[in-house]
Coordinates of C-alpha atoms in Angstrom, one line a residue:
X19 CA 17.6 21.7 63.5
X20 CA 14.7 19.6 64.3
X21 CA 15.2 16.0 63.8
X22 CA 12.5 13.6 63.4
X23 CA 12.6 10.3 65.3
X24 CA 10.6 7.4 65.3
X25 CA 9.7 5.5 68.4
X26 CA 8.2 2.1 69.6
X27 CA 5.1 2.6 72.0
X28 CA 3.2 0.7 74.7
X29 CA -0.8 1.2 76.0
X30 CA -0.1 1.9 79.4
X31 CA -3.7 1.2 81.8
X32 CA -3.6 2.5 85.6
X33 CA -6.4 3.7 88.0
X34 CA -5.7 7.2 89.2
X35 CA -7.9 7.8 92.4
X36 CA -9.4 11.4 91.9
X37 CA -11.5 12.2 95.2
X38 CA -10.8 10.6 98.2
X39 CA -13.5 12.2 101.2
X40 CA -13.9 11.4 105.4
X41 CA -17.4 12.8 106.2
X42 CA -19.9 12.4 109.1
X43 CA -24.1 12.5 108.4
X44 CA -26.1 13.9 111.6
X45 CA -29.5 11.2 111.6
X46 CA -31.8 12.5 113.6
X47 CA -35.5 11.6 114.0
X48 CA -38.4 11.3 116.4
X49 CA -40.1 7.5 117.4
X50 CA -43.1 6.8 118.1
X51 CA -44.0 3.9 120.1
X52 CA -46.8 2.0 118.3
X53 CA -50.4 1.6 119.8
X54 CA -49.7 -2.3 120.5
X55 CA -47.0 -2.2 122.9
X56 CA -46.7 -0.8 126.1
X57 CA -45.2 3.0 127.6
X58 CA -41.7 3.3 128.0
X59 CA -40.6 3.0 132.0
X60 CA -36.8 2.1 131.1
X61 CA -34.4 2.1 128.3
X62 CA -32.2 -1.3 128.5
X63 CA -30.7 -0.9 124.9
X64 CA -30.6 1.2 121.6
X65 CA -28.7 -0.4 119.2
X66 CA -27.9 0.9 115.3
X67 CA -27.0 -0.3 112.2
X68 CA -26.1 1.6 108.9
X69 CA -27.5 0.0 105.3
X70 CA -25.9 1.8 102.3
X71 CA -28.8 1.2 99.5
X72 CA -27.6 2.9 96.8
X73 CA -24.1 5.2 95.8
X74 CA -23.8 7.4 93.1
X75 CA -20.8 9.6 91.5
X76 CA -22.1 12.6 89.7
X77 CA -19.8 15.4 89.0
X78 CA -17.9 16.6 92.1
X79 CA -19.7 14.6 94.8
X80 CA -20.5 11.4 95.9
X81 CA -24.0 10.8 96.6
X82 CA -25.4 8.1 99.2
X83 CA -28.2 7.0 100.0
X84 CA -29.1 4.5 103.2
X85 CA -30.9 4.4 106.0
X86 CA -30.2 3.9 110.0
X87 CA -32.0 1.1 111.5
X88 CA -32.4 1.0 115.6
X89 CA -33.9 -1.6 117.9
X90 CA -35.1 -0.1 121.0
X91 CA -35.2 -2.7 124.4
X92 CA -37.1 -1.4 127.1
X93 CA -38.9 -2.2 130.8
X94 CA -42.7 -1.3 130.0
X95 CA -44.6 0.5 132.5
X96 CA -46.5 -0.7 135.6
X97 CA -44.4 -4.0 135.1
X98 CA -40.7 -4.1 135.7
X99 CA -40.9 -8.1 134.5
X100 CA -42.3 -6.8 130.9
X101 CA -39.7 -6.7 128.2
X102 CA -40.3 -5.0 125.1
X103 CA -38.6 -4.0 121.6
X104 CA -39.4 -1.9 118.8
X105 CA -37.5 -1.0 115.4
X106 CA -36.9 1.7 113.6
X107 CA -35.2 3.4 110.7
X108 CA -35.1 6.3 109.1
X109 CA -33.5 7.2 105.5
X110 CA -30.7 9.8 104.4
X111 CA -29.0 11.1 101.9
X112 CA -25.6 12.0 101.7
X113 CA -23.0 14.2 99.8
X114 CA -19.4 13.6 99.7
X115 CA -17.3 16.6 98.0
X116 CA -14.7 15.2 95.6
X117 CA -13.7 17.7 92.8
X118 CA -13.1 16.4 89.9
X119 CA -14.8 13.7 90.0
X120 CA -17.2 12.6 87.0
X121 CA -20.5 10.2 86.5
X122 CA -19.0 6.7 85.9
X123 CA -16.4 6.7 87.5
X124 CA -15.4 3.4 89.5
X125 CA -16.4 4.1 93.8
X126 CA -15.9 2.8 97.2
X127 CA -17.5 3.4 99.8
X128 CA -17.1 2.5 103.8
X129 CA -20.0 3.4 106.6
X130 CA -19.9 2.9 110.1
X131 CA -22.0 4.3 112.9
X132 CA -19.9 6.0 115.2
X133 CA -22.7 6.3 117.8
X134 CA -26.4 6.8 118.9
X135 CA -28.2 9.1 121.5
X136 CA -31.3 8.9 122.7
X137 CA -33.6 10.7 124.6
X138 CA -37.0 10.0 126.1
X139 CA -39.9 12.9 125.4
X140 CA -42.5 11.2 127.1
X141 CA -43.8 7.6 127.4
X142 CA -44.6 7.2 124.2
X143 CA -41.8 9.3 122.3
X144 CA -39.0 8.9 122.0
X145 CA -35.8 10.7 120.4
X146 CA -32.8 9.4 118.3
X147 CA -29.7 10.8 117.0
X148 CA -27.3 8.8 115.4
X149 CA -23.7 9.9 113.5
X150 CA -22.9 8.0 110.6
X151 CA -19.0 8.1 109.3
X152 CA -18.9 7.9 105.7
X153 CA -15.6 7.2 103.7
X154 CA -15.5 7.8 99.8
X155 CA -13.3 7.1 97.4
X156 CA -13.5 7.4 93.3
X157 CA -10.9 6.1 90.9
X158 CA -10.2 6.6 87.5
X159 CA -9.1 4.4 83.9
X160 CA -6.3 6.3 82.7
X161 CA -4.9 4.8 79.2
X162 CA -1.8 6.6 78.1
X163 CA 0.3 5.2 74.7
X164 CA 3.9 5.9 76.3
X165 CA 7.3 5.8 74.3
X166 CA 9.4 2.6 75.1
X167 CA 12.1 2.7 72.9
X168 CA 13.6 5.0 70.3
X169 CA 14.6 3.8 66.6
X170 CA 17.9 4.5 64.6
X171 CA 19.3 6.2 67.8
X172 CA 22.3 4.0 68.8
X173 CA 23.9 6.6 71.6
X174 CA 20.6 7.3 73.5
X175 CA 20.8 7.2 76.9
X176 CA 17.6 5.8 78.4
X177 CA 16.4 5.2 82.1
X178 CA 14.0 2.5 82.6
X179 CA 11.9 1.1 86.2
X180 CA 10.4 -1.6 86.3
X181 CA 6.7 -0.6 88.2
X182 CA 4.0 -2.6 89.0
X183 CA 0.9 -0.8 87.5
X184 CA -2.9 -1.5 88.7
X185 CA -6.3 -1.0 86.7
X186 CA -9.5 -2.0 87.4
X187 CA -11.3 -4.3 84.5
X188 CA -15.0 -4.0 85.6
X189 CA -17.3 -3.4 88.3
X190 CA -20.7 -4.9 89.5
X191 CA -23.2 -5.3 92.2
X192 CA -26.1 -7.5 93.3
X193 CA -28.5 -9.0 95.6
X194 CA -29.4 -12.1 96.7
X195 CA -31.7 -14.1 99.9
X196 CA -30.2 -16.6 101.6
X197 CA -32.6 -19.0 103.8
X198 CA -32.0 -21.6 106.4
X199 CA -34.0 -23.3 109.2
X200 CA -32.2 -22.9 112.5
X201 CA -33.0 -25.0 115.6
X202 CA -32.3 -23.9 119.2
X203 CA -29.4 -26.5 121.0
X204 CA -30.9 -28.8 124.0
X205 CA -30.8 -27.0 127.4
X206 CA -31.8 -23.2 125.4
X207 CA -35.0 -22.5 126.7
X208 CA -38.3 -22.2 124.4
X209 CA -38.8 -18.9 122.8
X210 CA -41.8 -16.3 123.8
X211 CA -41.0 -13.3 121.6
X212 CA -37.6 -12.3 119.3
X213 CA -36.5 -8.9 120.9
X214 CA -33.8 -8.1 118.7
X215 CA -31.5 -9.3 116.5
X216 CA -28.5 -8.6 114.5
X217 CA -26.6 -9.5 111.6
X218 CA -23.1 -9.5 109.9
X219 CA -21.1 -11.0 106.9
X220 CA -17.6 -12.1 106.7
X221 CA -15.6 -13.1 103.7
X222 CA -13.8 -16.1 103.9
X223 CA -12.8 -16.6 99.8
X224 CA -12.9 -14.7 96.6
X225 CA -11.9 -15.2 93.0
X226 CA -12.5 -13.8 89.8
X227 CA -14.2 -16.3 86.8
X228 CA -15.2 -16.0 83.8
X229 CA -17.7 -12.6 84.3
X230 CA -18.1 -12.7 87.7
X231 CA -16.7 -13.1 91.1
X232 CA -17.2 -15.7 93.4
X233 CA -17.9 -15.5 96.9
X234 CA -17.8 -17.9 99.9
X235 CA -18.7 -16.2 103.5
X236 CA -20.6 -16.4 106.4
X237 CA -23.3 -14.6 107.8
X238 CA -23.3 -14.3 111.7
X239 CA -26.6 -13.9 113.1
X240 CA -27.5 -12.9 116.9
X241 CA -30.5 -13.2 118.7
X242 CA -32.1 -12.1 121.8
X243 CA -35.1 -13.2 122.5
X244 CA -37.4 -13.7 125.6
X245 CA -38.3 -16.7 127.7
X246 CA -40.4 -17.9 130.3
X247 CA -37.7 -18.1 132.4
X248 CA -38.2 -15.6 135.5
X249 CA -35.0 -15.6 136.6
X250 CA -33.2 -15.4 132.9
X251 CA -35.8 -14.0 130.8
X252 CA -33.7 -12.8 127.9
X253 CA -31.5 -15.4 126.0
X254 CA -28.8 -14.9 123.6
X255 CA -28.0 -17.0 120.6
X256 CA -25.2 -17.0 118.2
X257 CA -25.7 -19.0 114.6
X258 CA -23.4 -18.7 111.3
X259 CA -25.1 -19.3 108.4
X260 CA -22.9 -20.2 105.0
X261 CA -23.3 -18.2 101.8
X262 CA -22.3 -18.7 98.0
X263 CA -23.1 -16.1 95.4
X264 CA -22.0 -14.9 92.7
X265 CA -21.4 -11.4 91.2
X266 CA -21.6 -10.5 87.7
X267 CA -18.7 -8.6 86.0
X268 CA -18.6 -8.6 82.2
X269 CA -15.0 -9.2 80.9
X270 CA -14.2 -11.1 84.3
X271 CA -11.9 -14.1 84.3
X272 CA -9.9 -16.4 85.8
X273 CA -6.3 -15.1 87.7
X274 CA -7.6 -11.7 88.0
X275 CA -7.7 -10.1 90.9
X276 CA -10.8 -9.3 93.0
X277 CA -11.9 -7.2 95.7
X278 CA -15.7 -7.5 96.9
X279 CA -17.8 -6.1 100.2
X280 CA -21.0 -8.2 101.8
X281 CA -23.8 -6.6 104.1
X282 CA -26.7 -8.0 104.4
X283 CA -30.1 -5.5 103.9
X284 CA -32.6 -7.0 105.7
X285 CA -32.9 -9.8 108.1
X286 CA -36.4 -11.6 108.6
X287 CA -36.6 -14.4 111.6
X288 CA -39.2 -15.8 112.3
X289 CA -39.8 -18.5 115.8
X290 CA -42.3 -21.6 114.9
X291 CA -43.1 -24.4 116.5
X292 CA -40.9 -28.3 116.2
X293 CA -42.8 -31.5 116.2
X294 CA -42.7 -31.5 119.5
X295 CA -44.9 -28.1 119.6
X296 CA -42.5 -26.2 121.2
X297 CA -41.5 -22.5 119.7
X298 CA -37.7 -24.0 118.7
X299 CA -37.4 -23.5 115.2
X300 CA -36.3 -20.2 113.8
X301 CA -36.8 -19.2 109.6
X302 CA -34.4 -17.2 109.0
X303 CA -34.4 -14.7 105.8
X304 CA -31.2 -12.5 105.0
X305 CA -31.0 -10.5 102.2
X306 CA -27.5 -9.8 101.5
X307 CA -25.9 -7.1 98.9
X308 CA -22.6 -7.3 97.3
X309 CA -20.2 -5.0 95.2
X310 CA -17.2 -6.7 93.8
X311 CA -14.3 -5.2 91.5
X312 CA -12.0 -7.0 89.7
X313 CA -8.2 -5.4 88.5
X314 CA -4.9 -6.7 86.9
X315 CA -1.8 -5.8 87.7
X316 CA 1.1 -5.8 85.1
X317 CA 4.9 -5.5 85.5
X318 CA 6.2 -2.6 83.1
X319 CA 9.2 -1.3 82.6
X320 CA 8.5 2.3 82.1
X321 CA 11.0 5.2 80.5
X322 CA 11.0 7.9 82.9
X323 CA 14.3 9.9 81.3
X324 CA 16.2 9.5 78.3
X325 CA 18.9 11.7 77.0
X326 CA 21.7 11.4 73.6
X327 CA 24.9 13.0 73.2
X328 CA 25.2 15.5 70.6
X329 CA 20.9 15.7 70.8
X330 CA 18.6 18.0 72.6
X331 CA 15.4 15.7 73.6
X332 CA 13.2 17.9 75.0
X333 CA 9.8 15.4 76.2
X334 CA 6.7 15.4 76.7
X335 CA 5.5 14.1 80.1
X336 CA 2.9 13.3 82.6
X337 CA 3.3 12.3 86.1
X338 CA 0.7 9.7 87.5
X339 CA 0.5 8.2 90.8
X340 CA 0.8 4.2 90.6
X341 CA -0.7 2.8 93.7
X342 CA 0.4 -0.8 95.1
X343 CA -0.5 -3.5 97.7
X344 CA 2.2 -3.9 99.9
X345 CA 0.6 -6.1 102.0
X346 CA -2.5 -8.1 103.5
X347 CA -3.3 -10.0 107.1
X348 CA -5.8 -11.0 109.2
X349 CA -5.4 -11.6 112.9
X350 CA -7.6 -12.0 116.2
X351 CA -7.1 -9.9 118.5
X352 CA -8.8 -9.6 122.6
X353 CA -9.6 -7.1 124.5
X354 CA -11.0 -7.6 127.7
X355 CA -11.4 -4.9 130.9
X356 CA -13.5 -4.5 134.5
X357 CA -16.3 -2.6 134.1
X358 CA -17.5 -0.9 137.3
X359 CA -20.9 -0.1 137.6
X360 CA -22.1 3.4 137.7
X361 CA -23.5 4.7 141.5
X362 CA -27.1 5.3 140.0
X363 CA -27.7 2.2 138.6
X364 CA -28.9 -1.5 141.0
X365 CA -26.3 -3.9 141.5
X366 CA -26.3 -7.6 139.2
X367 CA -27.6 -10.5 140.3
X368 CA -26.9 -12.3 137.5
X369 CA -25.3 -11.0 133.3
X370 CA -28.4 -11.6 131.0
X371 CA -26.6 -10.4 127.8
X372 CA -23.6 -8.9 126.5
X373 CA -22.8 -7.4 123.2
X374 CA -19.7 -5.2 122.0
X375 CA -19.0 -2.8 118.7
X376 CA -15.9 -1.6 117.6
X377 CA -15.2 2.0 116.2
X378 CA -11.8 3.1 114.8
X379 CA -11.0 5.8 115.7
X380 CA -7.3 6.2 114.1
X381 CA -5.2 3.9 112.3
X382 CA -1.8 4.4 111.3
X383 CA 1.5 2.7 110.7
X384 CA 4.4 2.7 112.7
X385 CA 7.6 0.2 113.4
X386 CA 6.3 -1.6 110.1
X387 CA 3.2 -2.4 112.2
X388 CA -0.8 -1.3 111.4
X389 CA -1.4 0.7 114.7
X390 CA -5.7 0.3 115.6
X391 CA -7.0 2.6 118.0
X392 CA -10.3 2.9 119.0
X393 CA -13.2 2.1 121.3
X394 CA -15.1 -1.0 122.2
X395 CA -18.7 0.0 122.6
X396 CA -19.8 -2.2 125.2
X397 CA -23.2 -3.4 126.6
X398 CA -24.7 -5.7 129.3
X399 CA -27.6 -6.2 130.4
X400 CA -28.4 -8.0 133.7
X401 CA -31.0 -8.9 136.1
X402 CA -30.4 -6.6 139.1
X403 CA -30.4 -7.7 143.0
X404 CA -33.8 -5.4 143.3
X405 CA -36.2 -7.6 142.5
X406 CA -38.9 -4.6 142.2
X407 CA -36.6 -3.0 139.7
X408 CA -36.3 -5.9 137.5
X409 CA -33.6 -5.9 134.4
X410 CA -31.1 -2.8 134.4
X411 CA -28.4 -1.7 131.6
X412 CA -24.8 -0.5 131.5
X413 CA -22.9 0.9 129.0
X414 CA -19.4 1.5 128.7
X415 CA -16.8 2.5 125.4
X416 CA -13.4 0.5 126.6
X417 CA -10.7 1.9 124.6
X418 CA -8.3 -0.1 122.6
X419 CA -5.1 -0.4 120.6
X420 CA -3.9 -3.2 118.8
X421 CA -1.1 -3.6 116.2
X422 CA -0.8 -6.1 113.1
X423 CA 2.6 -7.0 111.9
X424 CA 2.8 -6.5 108.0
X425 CA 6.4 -6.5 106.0
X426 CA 7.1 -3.7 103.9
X427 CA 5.0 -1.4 105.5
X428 CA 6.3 2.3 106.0
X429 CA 5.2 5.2 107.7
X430 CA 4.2 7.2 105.0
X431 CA 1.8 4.7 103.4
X432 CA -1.7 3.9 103.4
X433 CA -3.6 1.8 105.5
X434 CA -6.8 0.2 105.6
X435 CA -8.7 -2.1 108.9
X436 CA -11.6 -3.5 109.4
X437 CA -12.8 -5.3 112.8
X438 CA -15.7 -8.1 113.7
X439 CA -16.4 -9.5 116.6
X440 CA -16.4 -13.0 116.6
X441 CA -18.0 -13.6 120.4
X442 CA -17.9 -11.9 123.6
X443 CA -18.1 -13.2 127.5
X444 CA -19.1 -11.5 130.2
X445 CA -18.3 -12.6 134.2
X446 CA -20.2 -11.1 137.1
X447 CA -16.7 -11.0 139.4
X448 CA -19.0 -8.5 141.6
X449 CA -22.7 -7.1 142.1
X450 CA -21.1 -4.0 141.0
X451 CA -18.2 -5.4 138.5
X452 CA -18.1 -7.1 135.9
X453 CA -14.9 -8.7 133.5
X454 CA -15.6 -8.0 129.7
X455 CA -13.7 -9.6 127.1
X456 CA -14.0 -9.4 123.1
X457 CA -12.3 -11.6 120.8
X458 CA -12.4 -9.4 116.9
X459 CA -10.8 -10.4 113.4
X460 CA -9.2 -7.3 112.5
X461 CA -8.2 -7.1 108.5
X462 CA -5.7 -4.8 107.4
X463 CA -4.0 -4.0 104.1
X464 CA -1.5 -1.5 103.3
X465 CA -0.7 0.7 100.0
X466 CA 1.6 3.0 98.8
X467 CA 1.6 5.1 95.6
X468 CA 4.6 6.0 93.8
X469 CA 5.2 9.3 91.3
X470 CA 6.1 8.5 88.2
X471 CA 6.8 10.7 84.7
X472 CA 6.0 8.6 81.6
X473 CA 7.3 10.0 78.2
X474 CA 4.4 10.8 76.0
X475 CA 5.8 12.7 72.7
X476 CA 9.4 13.6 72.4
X477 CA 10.8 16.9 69.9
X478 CA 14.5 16.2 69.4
X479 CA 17.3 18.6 67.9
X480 CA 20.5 18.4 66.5
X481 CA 23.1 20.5 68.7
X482 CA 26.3 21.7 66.7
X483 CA 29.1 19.8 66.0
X484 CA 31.6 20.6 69.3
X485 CA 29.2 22.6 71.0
X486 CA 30.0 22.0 74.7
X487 CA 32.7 19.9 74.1
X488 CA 35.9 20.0 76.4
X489 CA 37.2 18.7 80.1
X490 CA 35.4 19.4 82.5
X491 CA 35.9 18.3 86.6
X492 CA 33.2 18.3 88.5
X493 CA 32.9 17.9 92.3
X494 CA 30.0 15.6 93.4
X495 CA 26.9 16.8 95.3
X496 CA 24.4 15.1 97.9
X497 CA 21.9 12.9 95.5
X498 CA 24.2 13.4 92.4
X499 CA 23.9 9.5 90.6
X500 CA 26.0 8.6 87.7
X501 CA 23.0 9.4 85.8
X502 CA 22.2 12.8 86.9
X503 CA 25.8 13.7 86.0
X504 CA 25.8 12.1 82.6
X505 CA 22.8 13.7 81.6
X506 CA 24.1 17.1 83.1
X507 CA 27.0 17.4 81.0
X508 CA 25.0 15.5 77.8
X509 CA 27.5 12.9 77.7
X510 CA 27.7 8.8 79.1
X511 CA 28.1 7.1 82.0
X512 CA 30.3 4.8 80.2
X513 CA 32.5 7.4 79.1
X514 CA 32.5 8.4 82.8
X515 CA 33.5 5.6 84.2
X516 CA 36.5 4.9 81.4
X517 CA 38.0 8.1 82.6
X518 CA 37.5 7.9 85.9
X519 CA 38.7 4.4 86.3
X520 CA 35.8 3.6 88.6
X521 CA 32.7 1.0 88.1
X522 CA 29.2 1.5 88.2
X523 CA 28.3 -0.2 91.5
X524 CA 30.8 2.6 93.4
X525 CA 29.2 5.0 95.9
X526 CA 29.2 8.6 94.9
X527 CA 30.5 10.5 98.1
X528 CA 29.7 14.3 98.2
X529 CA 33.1 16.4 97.6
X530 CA 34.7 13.7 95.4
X531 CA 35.5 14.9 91.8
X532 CA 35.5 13.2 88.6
X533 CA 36.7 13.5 85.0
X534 CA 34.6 14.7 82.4
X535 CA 35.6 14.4 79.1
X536 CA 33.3 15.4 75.7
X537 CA 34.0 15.4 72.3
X538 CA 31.1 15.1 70.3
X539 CA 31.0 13.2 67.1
X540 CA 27.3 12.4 66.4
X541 CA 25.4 11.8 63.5
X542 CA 22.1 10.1 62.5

């Protein structure tokens, strides 16, 4: 007979991640060198970057859109002294297949360039492929009401874990410019012409406030520029420029949570002259995007099984996946190798410039350690010992692996990195070697997600008075717990441990038998 039982609920939030894609875009277009500047003799350099302008979840796919934006250093023709640059970019768009996934739904997004080809068609054309690595990912609100407790039921059996659950509370995005007058440090040389130049952000704080986020970073910016310096034309300058801004989340505030990305869009510089007249000064524009998200997490103590002597429960359930930070860090790391210089290219008379990437390849977790791998993408340029040739190029992908200590983190979990270079030397050791060494910030989190089946709506029945009762000895099996075995036989563990003169602490060893004894007097 049916028996009708009333029960105290709770709202239970928790994001649920729905798609989760690794893809990789072809780029490809052709460049045209524009009427101003002079034929191509030489490539030095082609450096890319990847700007993600907008993302989009529509139903089963992500959708980006960007654009990949290379400088292009070269010797011009009929002078091996002239230095040139160009930039270029080209837009794309992007799908990411995630079934399931709906308009609305909350989205991350990561994009790195793995790496760019070129090819010369003639001395005015030229030919670039680049290979973008996207990585998706697109969460989900799930509310549930979930049963806590049951009323009027004073032999119910119930198993509770306590769980720390994560849900998002809002998500936003926004732009901003950020403007500062840079001067050149005494002994730098004057400036002729900006070649290229590069730019990255790195978070130092974040915190949630009332509707928005809050974030404090810097934005690295590297120069190269020319000089009329014969014997070092090309000079290389390093500047961090501060940043505040502010992101607006409705429903934000303070001792939340928060998560946010920086890159910056576009970078303007431009050289003018001091007071002294001399091209010193640099204006430098960045226009810098953010998306920020801010989530709560809650402690609840969730019923995941629940049985009553002399009752048949039979629930209603639903399994969700709750993920959890097990852990953050940050640490620098080096890596540093000889680089031999290939048989077709002139020997150095002297390192111009220097400049490294890095591209992770793999990361993993092993020994409760985040395992890195990957390759350092590494450039130099230099002024060779030919003095008819002029400047000359190498290029060389030193591979790495590094590993970040972070407690609590397993083998089957998830992990997360992220790298910047902070500077990088060079050394001539050699005209035809040189000693490279990088010092990066890596970042890396870990997660785990655990299973767990939440009781939604229960229909409970009155079994027979007796039915099942007796003695019963049972011989314990690998993963048997007091609680499996109670539940098995519909009785208690208390009633379990009176007759078996054991306490609950005791470890159940396989073979072992116990007592069970049932007489059922129940009643509501």
């Amino acid at each position: 007979m049916k028996v009708t039982v009333e029960c105290t609920r709770d709202v239970l939030k928790v994001d649920q991640t729905v798609g989760q894609e690794l893809s990789q875009a072809l780029v490809e277009w052709d460049v045209v060198v524009p009427e101003a500047k002079p034929d191509i003799a030489r490539i030095l350099d082609v450096d890319g970057t990847v700007i993600v302008n907008s993302k989009e979840v529509i139903q089963d796919k992500m959708m980006v859109e960007g654009a990949v934006r290379c400088t292009v250093l070269y010797v011009g023709q009929g002078d091996s002294q002239l230095i040139e640059s160009l930039e270029t970019e080209t837009g794309f768009t992007h799908y990411l297949d995630m079934p399931g996934v709906k308009p609305n739904m909350l989205s991350t997004l990561n994009c790195q360039i793995e790496h760019v080809e070129h090819e010369m068609v003639n001395s005015r054309k030229l030919n670039i492929k680049a290979v973008v690595n996207l990585q998706g990912k697109v969460n989900d609100i799930v509310q549930l009401e979930v049963i806590q407790n049951f009323k009027d039921m004073a032999d119910v059996q119930m198993l509770k874990d306590k769980v720390t659950v994560l849900h998002s509370q809002g998500q936003g995005s926004s732009q901003a410019i950020v403007r500062e007058d840079l001067e050149l440090e005494e002994g730098m040389p004057s400036i002729q012409k900006i070649l290229k130049k590069n730019a990255s952000v790195k978070i130092n704080d974040r915190k949630a406030m009332d509707n928005r986020v809050a974030i404090e970073g810097d934005i690295k910016i590297q120069l190269v520029y020319l000089c009329d310096d014969p014997n070092e034309p090309l000079q290389h300058v390093s500047y961090d420029m501060p940043f505040t801004h502010a992101v607006d989340i409705v429903g934000a505030y303070q001792g939340l949570e928060c998560a946010a990305d920086v890159w910056v869009q576009e970078l303007f510089v431009e050289p003018r002259e001091n007071i002294s007249g001399e091209m010193r000064v640099l204006n430098v524009e960045a226009v810098i995007a953010a998306e920020a998200r801010v989530f709560e997490t809650e402690t609840k103590e969730l019923l995941i099984d629940a049985y009553c002597p002399g009752l048949s429960i039979q629930p209603k359930k639903r399994r969700i996946k709750v993920a959890q930070v097990v852990g953050e860090t940050q640490e620098q790391l080096v890596v540093k190798d000889s680089m031999t210089f290939p048989e077709n290219v002139p020997q150095a008379a002297r390192v111009l410039y220097a400049e490294a990437k890095p591209i992770i390849t793999d990361q993993h977790i092993s020994d409760g350690k985040v395992v890195i791998e990957g390759v350092l993408v590494s450039k130099v340029i230099y002024q060779s010992t030919d003095s008819s040739y002029g400047l000359a190029s190498i290029k060389e992908d030193i591979p790495f692996r590094q590993s970040l200590v972070i407690e609590g983190a397993q083998e089957d979990m998830e992990c997360q990195s992220r790298l910047l270079i902070d500077h990088v030397n060079c050394t001539l050791i050699a005209p035809d070697e040189v000693e490279f060494r990088a010092v990066m910030t890596a970042e890396a989190s870990v997660f785990t997600s655990v299973e767990k089946e939440v009781f939604l709506d229960v229909e409970v029945e009155e079994l027979k008075q007796g039915e099942d009762s007796g003695i019963f000895v049972y011989f314990i099996q690998p993963g048997d717990s007091l609680w499996s075995i109670a539940k098995k036989y519909n009785t208690t563990i208390a009633s379990i441990l009176k007759y078996n003169e054991i306490d609950e602490s005791q470890v159940l060893t396989p073979g072992d038998k116990l007592l069970i004894y049932k007489k059922l007097e129940v009643s509501l």
